[in-house]
Amino acid sequence: MNILDIIAKKRDKKELTKEEIEYFVKEYTKNNITDYQAAALVMAIYINGMTERETTDLSISMAYSGDVLDLSSLGEVVDKHSTGGVGDKITLILMPIIASLGIPVAKMSGRGLGFTGGTIDKLESIPGYNTNIEEKEFIENVKKIGISLIGQTLNLAPADKKLYALRDTISCTESITLIASSIMSKKIASGANKIVIDVTCGSGAFMKDRKSAEKLASIMTKIGKLANKETVCIITDMNEPVGHAVGNTLEVIEAINILKGKEMPKDIKNIIEELGANMLMLAKKVENIEEGKKKIIENIQNKKAYKKFMELVENQGGDITYIENTEKFPKAKYIIPIQAKKSGKIQKLDAYKIGMMSAYLGAGRIKKEDKIDKEVGFVLNKKVGDKVEKGEILGYIHANDEEKGKEIQNKDIYEIV
Ligand code: URA
């Protein structure tokens, strides 16, 4: 077999065999195929697409290009994944709820890149919280307290790591086939047998419209099935940021307040109910979705989820006094109000723009190696549909660089009609 024939076959719109896909993934991971050859093949896949069978073979080959975690000693683990967005702190809220309902949570999360945030960066805003834990300790943690949330310490799907970085440099990120295989390879390698995927849809997501989100959801569900992983995809809105806070520490504070039973924004409530109820269904803990939704909210109200979050933070070395009293978290130097420029109704609060501005303030990374500023971001108290008066404070910019903060203050963050 040789790579030139494989590239030519895909260039000519032909279907690749399982063996050809496996050969490419294996040899590229071992650096026996050059980046320019891989780039040519990826571009051919981007343009000509892949059948569902090819996409499944690509996902499984990439999943087995490195370590594959065995979580069978933990019982029925149900994983949760989001295709990414702005202000997405759902994992921080939902996973302690799930663990408090007796379902083991063993989750590896990623870091943010570009305008999207990552759960691991957020967790690291809690002083002392250790995200860098070896496999043995990770599993022990779950056995001990029912939950562990860590970074990707293992060599999971290294082929995806290489291909993902390559796609970024050749404008091949937005391909449903490539996104589906990238996500599913990591999910298959991370060991859970059941998976709920939050397929975000809107300006702040990879999938900008409902039709593409449905297509991505359908392909991932099929790949899951063929890989023996029961997979449920839920499409959620990402046209405006999730909840009120955007930025690492600010999102952790919002998540803690929700777990403490303080006000929960309607969009967050809908997402955690929907994803959570489906996770409970997959774990066979409830008979139907309505019962699942009730149980999810109940464990916030009775503080069981909050207690589980405290246990998680303490067990991973985090300072729980910050959770008890969120005033202890360091704040940005400049907290600048965003005022309504006119009276009316909020028409748009663009998630992509907010994500980009938040990254500009320092909350996100442009390059993988960039250091992030944990304190900066936005608190957007008003959301789409709210009526506002001219001059009213709609939210706050949290900046450590006054000039950048002022520059953003002058932009039309909210569209009011
Ligand atoms: N998330 C992933 O892990 N991979 C993609 O390609 C897109 C989103």
CSV table of C-alpha atoms in Angstrom, one decimal, residues 3-416:
chain,number,residue,atom,x,y,z
A,3,ILE,CA,0.1,7.0,0.3
A,4,LEU,CA,0.2,8.3,-3.2
A,5,ASP,CA,-2.4,5.8,-4.4
A,6,ILE,CA,-4.6,6.6,-1.4
A,7,ILE,CA,-4.4,10.4,-2.0
A,8,ALA,CA,-5.2,9.8,-5.7
A,9,LYS,CA,-8.2,7.6,-4.9
A,10,LYS,CA,-9.8,10.2,-2.7
A,11,ARG,CA,-8.9,13.0,-5.1
A,12,ASP,CA,-10.8,11.0,-7.7
A,13,LYS,CA,-13.9,10.8,-5.4
A,14,LYS,CA,-13.5,7.1,-4.7
A,15,GLU,CA,-14.3,5.3,-1.5
A,16,LEU,CA,-11.3,4.2,0.6
A,17,THR,CA,-11.1,0.8,2.2
A,18,LYS,CA,-10.8,0.2,5.9
A,19,GLU,CA,-7.2,-1.1,5.3
A,20,GLU,CA,-6.3,2.1,3.4
A,21,ILE,CA,-7.7,4.3,6.2
A,22,GLU,CA,-5.9,2.3,8.9
A,23,TYR,CA,-2.6,2.4,6.9
A,24,PHE,CA,-2.8,6.2,6.6
A,25,VAL,CA,-3.6,6.8,10.3
A,26,LYS,CA,-1.0,4.4,11.5
A,27,GLU,CA,1.8,5.6,9.3
A,28,TYR,CA,1.0,9.3,9.8
A,29,THR,CA,1.1,8.8,13.6
A,30,LYS,CA,4.5,7.2,13.2
A,31,ASN,CA,5.7,10.2,11.1
A,32,ASN,CA,6.2,7.9,8.1
A,33,ILE,CA,3.8,10.1,6.0
A,34,THR,CA,4.7,13.7,5.6
A,35,ASP,CA,2.5,16.6,6.7
A,36,TYR,CA,2.2,17.7,3.0
A,37,GLN,CA,0.9,14.3,2.0
A,38,ALA,CA,-1.5,14.2,4.9
A,39,ALA,CA,-2.6,17.7,4.0
A,40,ALA,CA,-3.3,16.6,0.5
A,41,LEU,CA,-5.4,13.7,1.7
A,42,VAL,CA,-7.3,15.8,4.3
A,43,MET,CA,-8.1,18.4,1.7
A,44,ALA,CA,-9.4,15.7,-0.7
A,45,ILE,CA,-11.6,14.4,2.2
A,46,TYR,CA,-12.7,17.9,2.9
A,47,ILE,CA,-13.8,18.5,-0.7
A,48,ASN,CA,-15.1,15.1,-1.7
A,49,GLY,CA,-16.3,13.9,1.7
A,50,MET,CA,-16.4,10.3,3.1
A,51,THR,CA,-19.2,7.8,3.4
A,52,GLU,CA,-20.5,6.9,6.8
A,53,ARG,CA,-18.5,3.7,6.7
A,54,GLU,CA,-15.3,5.5,5.8
A,55,THR,CA,-16.0,8.1,8.6
A,56,THR,CA,-16.5,5.3,11.1
A,57,ASP,CA,-13.3,3.5,10.1
A,58,LEU,CA,-11.4,6.8,10.4
A,59,SER,CA,-12.8,7.4,13.9
A,60,ILE,CA,-11.9,3.9,15.1
A,61,SER,CA,-8.5,4.0,13.5
A,62,MET,CA,-7.7,7.3,15.2
A,63,ALA,CA,-9.2,6.1,18.5
A,64,TYR,CA,-6.7,3.1,18.5
A,65,SER,CA,-3.7,5.2,17.4
A,66,GLY,CA,-2.8,5.6,21.2
A,67,ASP,CA,-4.0,4.6,24.6
A,68,VAL,CA,-7.6,3.4,25.0
A,69,LEU,CA,-8.8,3.7,28.5
A,70,ASP,CA,-10.5,0.8,30.2
A,71,LEU,CA,-13.2,2.1,32.6
A,72,SER,CA,-15.0,-1.2,33.1
A,73,SER,CA,-14.0,-1.5,36.7
A,74,LEU,CA,-16.1,1.6,37.5
A,75,GLY,CA,-19.4,0.2,36.3
A,76,GLU,CA,-21.7,2.1,33.9
A,77,VAL,CA,-19.9,5.4,33.1
A,78,VAL,CA,-21.8,7.8,31.0
A,79,ASP,CA,-19.6,10.5,29.3
A,80,LYS,CA,-20.6,14.0,28.2
A,81,HIS,CA,-19.0,16.0,25.5
A,82,SER,CA,-19.7,19.4,24.0
A,83,THR,CA,-18.7,20.4,20.5
A,84,GLY,CA,-17.6,23.7,22.0
A,85,GLY,CA,-18.9,27.2,22.5
A,86,VAL,CA,-18.8,30.4,24.4
A,87,GLY,CA,-19.6,30.6,28.2
A,88,ASP,CA,-20.1,26.8,28.2
A,89,LYS,CA,-19.7,25.8,31.8
A,90,ILE,CA,-22.2,23.0,31.6
A,91,THR,CA,-19.6,20.2,32.6
A,92,LEU,CA,-18.8,22.0,35.8
A,93,ILE,CA,-22.5,22.1,36.8
A,94,LEU,CA,-23.8,18.8,35.3
A,95,MET,CA,-21.1,16.3,36.2
A,96,PRO,CA,-21.3,16.9,40.0
A,97,ILE,CA,-25.1,16.5,39.6
A,98,ILE,CA,-24.6,13.2,37.7
A,99,ALA,CA,-22.1,11.9,40.3
A,100,SER,CA,-24.4,12.9,43.2
A,101,LEU,CA,-27.1,10.7,41.5
A,102,GLY,CA,-24.7,7.7,41.8
A,103,ILE,CA,-23.4,7.5,38.3
A,104,PRO,CA,-19.6,7.3,38.1
A,105,VAL,CA,-18.0,10.4,36.4
A,106,ALA,CA,-14.6,9.8,34.9
A,107,LYS,CA,-14.1,12.7,32.5
A,108,MET,CA,-11.2,14.1,30.6
A,109,SER,CA,-11.7,17.5,29.2
A,110,GLY,CA,-9.7,19.8,26.9
A,111,ARG,CA,-8.3,23.3,27.0
A,112,GLY,CA,-9.8,26.2,25.1
A,113,LEU,CA,-8.5,27.2,21.6
A,114,GLY,CA,-9.6,30.3,19.6
A,115,PHE,CA,-12.9,31.7,20.6
A,116,THR,CA,-14.1,28.6,22.5
A,117,GLY,CA,-13.3,27.9,26.2
A,118,GLY,CA,-12.1,24.7,27.8
A,119,THR,CA,-13.2,23.1,31.0
A,120,ILE,CA,-9.7,22.4,32.1
A,121,ASP,CA,-8.6,26.0,32.0
A,122,LYS,CA,-11.7,26.9,34.0
A,123,LEU,CA,-11.0,24.3,36.7
A,124,GLU,CA,-7.5,25.5,37.0
A,125,SER,CA,-8.9,28.9,38.1
A,126,ILE,CA,-9.5,27.2,41.5
A,127,PRO,CA,-6.2,27.5,43.4
A,128,GLY,CA,-4.5,24.1,43.9
A,129,TYR,CA,-6.9,22.1,41.7
A,130,ASN,CA,-4.8,19.5,39.9
A,131,THR,CA,-5.9,18.5,36.4
A,132,ASN,CA,-2.7,16.6,35.7
A,133,ILE,CA,-3.4,13.2,37.1
A,134,GLU,CA,-2.2,9.7,36.0
A,135,GLU,CA,-4.6,7.0,34.9
A,136,LYS,CA,-4.3,4.9,38.1
A,137,GLU,CA,-5.1,7.8,40.4
A,138,PHE,CA,-7.9,9.0,38.1
A,139,ILE,CA,-9.7,5.7,38.4
A,140,GLU,CA,-9.0,5.5,42.2
A,141,ASN,CA,-10.5,9.0,42.6
A,142,VAL,CA,-13.7,7.8,40.9
A,143,LYS,CA,-13.9,4.7,43.0
A,144,LYS,CA,-13.4,6.8,46.2
A,145,ILE,CA,-15.8,9.8,45.6
A,146,GLY,CA,-17.6,9.0,42.4
A,147,ILE,CA,-16.1,11.7,40.3
A,148,SER,CA,-12.8,12.9,38.7
A,149,LEU,CA,-12.4,15.7,36.2
A,150,ILE,CA,-8.9,15.9,34.6
A,151,GLY,CA,-7.0,17.1,31.6
A,152,GLN,CA,-5.9,14.8,28.8
A,153,THR,CA,-2.9,13.3,30.5
A,154,LEU,CA,-3.0,10.1,28.6
A,155,ASN,CA,-1.8,9.7,25.0
A,156,LEU,CA,-5.4,9.6,23.7
A,157,ALA,CA,-6.0,9.5,19.9
A,158,PRO,CA,-2.6,11.0,19.0
A,159,ALA,CA,-3.5,10.7,15.3
A,160,ASP,CA,-6.4,13.2,16.0
A,161,LYS,CA,-4.0,15.5,17.8
A,162,LYS,CA,-1.7,15.6,14.7
A,163,LEU,CA,-4.6,15.9,12.2
A,164,TYR,CA,-6.5,18.5,14.2
A,165,ALA,CA,-3.4,20.7,14.3
A,166,LEU,CA,-2.8,20.1,10.6
A,167,ARG,CA,-6.5,21.0,9.7
A,168,ASP,CA,-6.1,24.2,11.5
A,169,THR,CA,-3.2,25.3,9.3
A,170,ILE,CA,-4.9,24.3,5.9
A,171,SER,CA,-8.4,25.7,6.4
A,172,CYS,CA,-10.0,22.3,6.9
A,173,THR,CA,-11.5,22.6,10.3
A,174,GLU,CA,-15.2,23.0,9.2
A,175,SER,CA,-15.8,19.6,7.7
A,176,ILE,CA,-18.6,17.4,9.3
A,177,THR,CA,-16.7,14.2,8.4
A,178,LEU,CA,-13.5,15.4,10.0
A,179,ILE,CA,-15.2,16.9,13.1
A,180,ALA,CA,-17.3,13.8,13.7
A,181,SER,CA,-14.3,11.5,13.4
A,182,SER,CA,-12.1,13.8,15.6
A,183,ILE,CA,-14.7,13.9,18.4
A,184,MET,CA,-15.7,10.3,18.2
A,185,SER,CA,-12.1,9.0,18.2
A,186,LYS,CA,-11.4,10.8,21.5
A,187,LYS,CA,-14.7,9.6,23.0
A,188,ILE,CA,-14.0,6.0,22.0
A,189,ALA,CA,-10.5,6.2,23.4
A,190,SER,CA,-11.7,7.7,26.7
A,191,GLY,CA,-13.4,4.5,27.7
A,192,ALA,CA,-17.1,5.2,28.5
A,193,ASN,CA,-19.7,2.9,26.8
A,194,LYS,CA,-22.4,5.6,26.8
A,195,ILE,CA,-22.0,9.1,25.6
A,196,VAL,CA,-24.2,12.2,25.5
A,197,ILE,CA,-23.0,14.8,23.1
A,198,ASP,CA,-24.0,18.5,23.2
A,199,VAL,CA,-23.9,19.5,19.6
A,200,THR,CA,-23.8,23.3,19.8
A,201,CYS,CA,-25.3,25.2,16.9
A,202,GLY,CA,-25.1,28.9,16.1
A,203,SER,CA,-22.6,31.8,15.6
A,204,GLY,CA,-20.4,30.7,18.5
A,205,ALA,CA,-20.2,27.0,17.4
A,206,PHE,CA,-18.6,25.0,14.7
A,207,MET,CA,-22.0,24.2,13.2
A,208,LYS,CA,-23.6,27.5,12.3
A,209,ASP,CA,-27.0,26.2,11.1
A,210,ARG,CA,-29.5,23.6,12.3
A,211,LYS,CA,-29.1,21.4,9.1
A,212,SER,CA,-25.3,21.0,9.6
A,213,ALA,CA,-25.8,20.4,13.3
A,214,GLU,CA,-28.4,17.6,12.6
A,215,LYS,CA,-26.0,16.0,10.0
A,216,LEU,CA,-23.1,16.1,12.5
A,217,ALA,CA,-25.4,14.6,15.2
A,218,SER,CA,-26.6,11.9,12.9
A,219,ILE,CA,-23.1,10.8,11.8
A,220,MET,CA,-21.8,10.8,15.4
A,221,THR,CA,-24.8,8.7,16.6
A,222,LYS,CA,-24.1,6.2,13.9
A,223,ILE,CA,-20.4,6.0,14.6
A,224,GLY,CA,-21.1,5.5,18.3
A,225,LYS,CA,-23.5,2.6,17.4
A,226,LEU,CA,-21.0,0.9,15.1
A,227,ALA,CA,-18.3,1.3,17.8
A,228,ASN,CA,-20.6,-0.3,20.4
A,229,LYS,CA,-21.0,3.0,22.3
A,230,GLU,CA,-24.6,4.1,22.8
A,231,THR,CA,-24.6,7.7,21.7
A,232,VAL,CA,-27.2,10.4,22.1
A,233,CYS,CA,-26.7,13.8,20.5
A,234,ILE,CA,-28.6,16.9,21.7
A,235,ILE,CA,-28.6,20.1,19.6
A,236,THR,CA,-28.4,23.2,21.7
A,237,ASP,CA,-28.3,26.9,20.8
A,238,MET,CA,-25.0,28.8,20.7
A,239,ASN,CA,-26.0,32.0,19.0
A,240,GLU,CA,-25.6,33.9,22.3
A,241,PRO,CA,-23.2,32.9,25.1
A,242,VAL,CA,-24.4,30.3,27.6
A,243,GLY,CA,-25.5,31.8,30.9
A,244,HIS,CA,-24.2,35.2,32.0
A,245,ALA,CA,-20.4,34.7,32.5
A,246,VAL,CA,-17.7,34.3,29.8
A,247,GLY,CA,-14.1,33.9,31.0
A,248,ASN,CA,-12.4,31.3,33.2
A,249,THR,CA,-12.8,32.4,36.8
A,250,LEU,CA,-16.0,34.2,36.0
A,251,GLU,CA,-17.6,31.0,34.6
A,252,VAL,CA,-16.4,29.0,37.6
A,253,ILE,CA,-18.1,31.5,39.9
A,254,GLU,CA,-21.3,31.3,37.9
A,255,ALA,CA,-21.2,27.5,38.1
A,256,ILE,CA,-20.6,27.5,41.9
A,257,ASN,CA,-23.5,29.9,42.4
A,258,ILE,CA,-25.8,27.7,40.4
A,259,LEU,CA,-24.7,24.6,42.4
A,260,LYS,CA,-25.3,26.6,45.6
A,261,GLY,CA,-28.9,27.1,44.4
A,262,LYS,CA,-28.7,30.7,43.5
A,263,GLU,CA,-30.3,32.0,40.3
A,264,MET,CA,-29.9,29.7,37.3
A,265,PRO,CA,-30.2,31.3,33.8
A,266,LYS,CA,-33.0,29.7,31.7
A,267,ASP,CA,-30.7,28.5,29.0
A,268,ILE,CA,-28.4,26.7,31.4
A,269,LYS,CA,-31.4,25.1,33.1
A,270,ASN,CA,-32.7,23.8,29.8
A,271,ILE,CA,-29.3,22.4,28.7
A,272,ILE,CA,-28.6,20.7,32.0
A,273,GLU,CA,-32.1,19.2,32.2
A,274,GLU,CA,-31.9,17.9,28.6
A,275,LEU,CA,-28.4,16.5,28.7
A,276,GLY,CA,-28.7,15.3,32.3
A,277,ALA,CA,-32.0,13.5,31.7
A,278,ASN,CA,-30.6,11.7,28.7
A,279,MET,CA,-27.5,10.7,30.7
A,280,LEU,CA,-29.9,9.3,33.4
A,281,MET,CA,-31.8,7.4,30.8
A,282,LEU,CA,-28.6,5.9,29.3
A,283,ALA,CA,-27.6,4.9,32.9
A,284,LYS,CA,-31.0,3.3,33.3
A,285,LYS,CA,-31.6,5.4,36.5
A,286,VAL,CA,-35.0,6.8,35.3
A,287,GLU,CA,-37.9,5.5,33.2
A,288,ASN,CA,-38.4,8.7,31.1
A,289,ILE,CA,-36.9,12.1,30.3
A,290,GLU,CA,-39.4,14.0,32.5
A,291,GLU,CA,-38.4,12.0,35.6
A,292,GLY,CA,-34.8,12.6,34.7
A,293,LYS,CA,-35.2,16.3,34.5
A,294,LYS,CA,-36.8,16.4,37.9
A,295,LYS,CA,-34.0,14.4,39.5
A,296,ILE,CA,-31.4,16.8,37.9
A,297,ILE,CA,-33.0,19.9,39.4
A,298,GLU,CA,-33.8,18.1,42.8
A,299,ASN,CA,-30.1,17.5,43.4
A,300,ILE,CA,-29.3,21.1,42.9
A,301,GLN,CA,-32.0,22.2,45.3
A,302,ASN,CA,-31.1,19.6,48.0
A,303,LYS,CA,-27.4,20.7,47.6
A,304,LYS,CA,-26.2,17.2,46.9
A,305,ALA,CA,-24.5,18.3,43.7
A,306,TYR,CA,-22.8,21.2,45.5
A,307,LYS,CA,-21.5,18.9,48.2
A,308,LYS,CA,-20.2,16.6,45.4
A,309,PHE,CA,-18.5,19.5,43.7
A,310,MET,CA,-16.8,20.4,47.0
A,311,GLU,CA,-15.6,16.8,47.4
A,312,LEU,CA,-14.2,16.8,43.9
A,313,VAL,CA,-12.3,20.0,44.4
A,314,GLU,CA,-10.9,18.9,47.8
A,315,ASN,CA,-10.0,15.5,46.5
A,316,GLN,CA,-8.0,17.0,43.6
A,317,GLY,CA,-6.1,19.4,45.9
A,318,GLY,CA,-8.2,22.5,45.3
A,319,ASP,CA,-8.8,25.1,48.0
A,320,ILE,CA,-12.4,24.7,49.0
A,321,THR,CA,-12.5,28.0,50.9
A,322,TYR,CA,-12.7,29.7,47.4
A,323,ILE,CA,-15.8,27.6,46.7
A,324,GLU,CA,-17.4,28.5,50.0
A,325,ASN,CA,-16.6,32.1,49.5
A,326,THR,CA,-16.3,33.1,45.8
A,327,GLU,CA,-15.3,36.7,46.8
A,328,LYS,CA,-11.8,35.2,47.4
A,329,PHE,CA,-11.2,34.6,43.7
A,330,PRO,CA,-8.9,37.3,42.3
A,331,LYS,CA,-10.7,39.9,40.2
A,332,ALA,CA,-9.6,41.7,37.0
A,333,LYS,CA,-8.2,45.3,37.6
A,334,TYR,CA,-10.9,47.0,35.6
A,335,ILE,CA,-14.6,46.2,35.8
A,336,ILE,CA,-16.1,48.4,33.1
A,337,PRO,CA,-19.9,48.7,32.7
A,338,ILE,CA,-21.7,48.1,29.4
A,339,GLN,CA,-24.5,50.6,29.1
A,340,ALA,CA,-27.5,50.5,26.7
A,341,LYS,CA,-27.1,53.0,23.9
A,342,LYS,CA,-30.8,53.2,23.4
A,343,SER,CA,-34.1,51.8,24.8
A,344,GLY,CA,-35.6,48.7,23.3
A,345,LYS,CA,-35.4,45.0,23.2
A,346,ILE,CA,-32.1,43.0,22.9
A,347,GLN,CA,-32.1,41.5,19.5
A,348,LYS,CA,-28.6,39.9,19.4
A,349,LEU,CA,-25.7,39.1,21.7
A,350,ASP,CA,-23.4,37.4,19.3
A,351,ALA,CA,-21.6,34.4,20.9
A,352,TYR,CA,-18.8,34.5,18.3
A,353,LYS,CA,-18.1,38.2,18.8
A,354,ILE,CA,-18.1,37.8,22.6
A,355,GLY,CA,-15.8,34.8,22.3
A,356,MET,CA,-13.3,36.7,20.1
A,357,MET,CA,-13.4,39.8,22.4
A,358,SER,CA,-13.0,37.6,25.4
A,359,ALA,CA,-9.9,36.0,23.8
A,360,TYR,CA,-8.6,39.5,22.9
A,361,LEU,CA,-8.9,40.4,26.6
A,362,GLY,CA,-6.7,37.4,27.4
A,363,ALA,CA,-9.3,34.7,28.4
A,364,GLY,CA,-8.5,32.5,25.4
A,365,ARG,CA,-5.6,31.3,23.3
A,366,ILE,CA,-4.8,32.2,19.7
A,367,LYS,CA,-2.0,29.7,19.7
A,368,LYS,CA,-1.8,26.5,21.7
A,369,GLU,CA,1.2,27.7,23.7
A,370,ASP,CA,-0.4,31.0,24.7
A,371,LYS,CA,-0.9,31.7,28.5
A,372,ILE,CA,-4.4,32.7,29.5
A,373,ASP,CA,-5.5,35.4,31.8
A,374,LYS,CA,-8.0,33.7,34.2
A,375,GLU,CA,-9.7,36.8,35.6
A,376,VAL,CA,-10.8,38.5,32.4
A,377,GLY,CA,-14.0,38.2,30.4
A,378,PHE,CA,-17.6,39.3,30.6
A,379,VAL,CA,-20.6,39.2,32.9
A,380,LEU,CA,-23.6,39.7,30.6
A,381,ASN,CA,-26.6,40.2,32.9
A,382,LYS,CA,-29.0,41.0,30.1
A,383,LYS,CA,-29.8,38.4,27.5
A,384,VAL,CA,-31.6,38.3,24.1
A,385,GLY,CA,-35.2,39.2,24.4
A,386,ASP,CA,-34.8,41.4,27.5
A,387,LYS,CA,-36.2,44.9,27.4
A,388,VAL,CA,-33.8,47.6,28.4
A,389,GLU,CA,-33.8,51.4,29.0
A,390,LYS,CA,-31.2,53.8,27.5
A,391,GLY,CA,-28.3,54.1,29.9
A,392,GLU,CA,-29.1,50.9,31.8
A,393,ILE,CA,-26.2,48.7,32.7
A,394,LEU,CA,-26.4,45.5,30.7
A,395,GLY,CA,-23.3,43.8,31.9
A,396,TYR,CA,-19.6,44.3,32.7
A,397,ILE,CA,-16.3,43.9,30.9
A,398,HIS,CA,-13.6,42.4,33.2
A,399,ALA,CA,-10.2,43.6,31.9
A,400,ASN,CA,-6.6,43.7,33.1
A,401,ASP,CA,-5.6,46.0,30.3
A,402,GLU,CA,-7.6,49.2,30.6
A,403,GLU,CA,-7.2,50.2,27.0
A,404,LYS,CA,-8.5,46.9,25.7
A,405,GLY,CA,-11.4,47.1,28.1
A,406,LYS,CA,-12.3,50.7,26.9
A,407,GLU,CA,-11.9,49.7,23.3
A,408,ILE,CA,-14.4,46.9,23.8
A,409,GLN,CA,-16.8,49.2,25.7
A,410,ASN,CA,-17.0,51.4,22.6
A,411,LYS,CA,-18.2,48.5,20.5
A,412,ASP,CA,-21.8,47.4,20.0
A,413,ILE,CA,-21.8,44.3,22.1
A,414,TYR,CA,-25.6,44.3,22.4
A,415,GLU,CA,-27.8,44.9,19.4
A,416,ILE,CA,-31.0,46.7,20.6
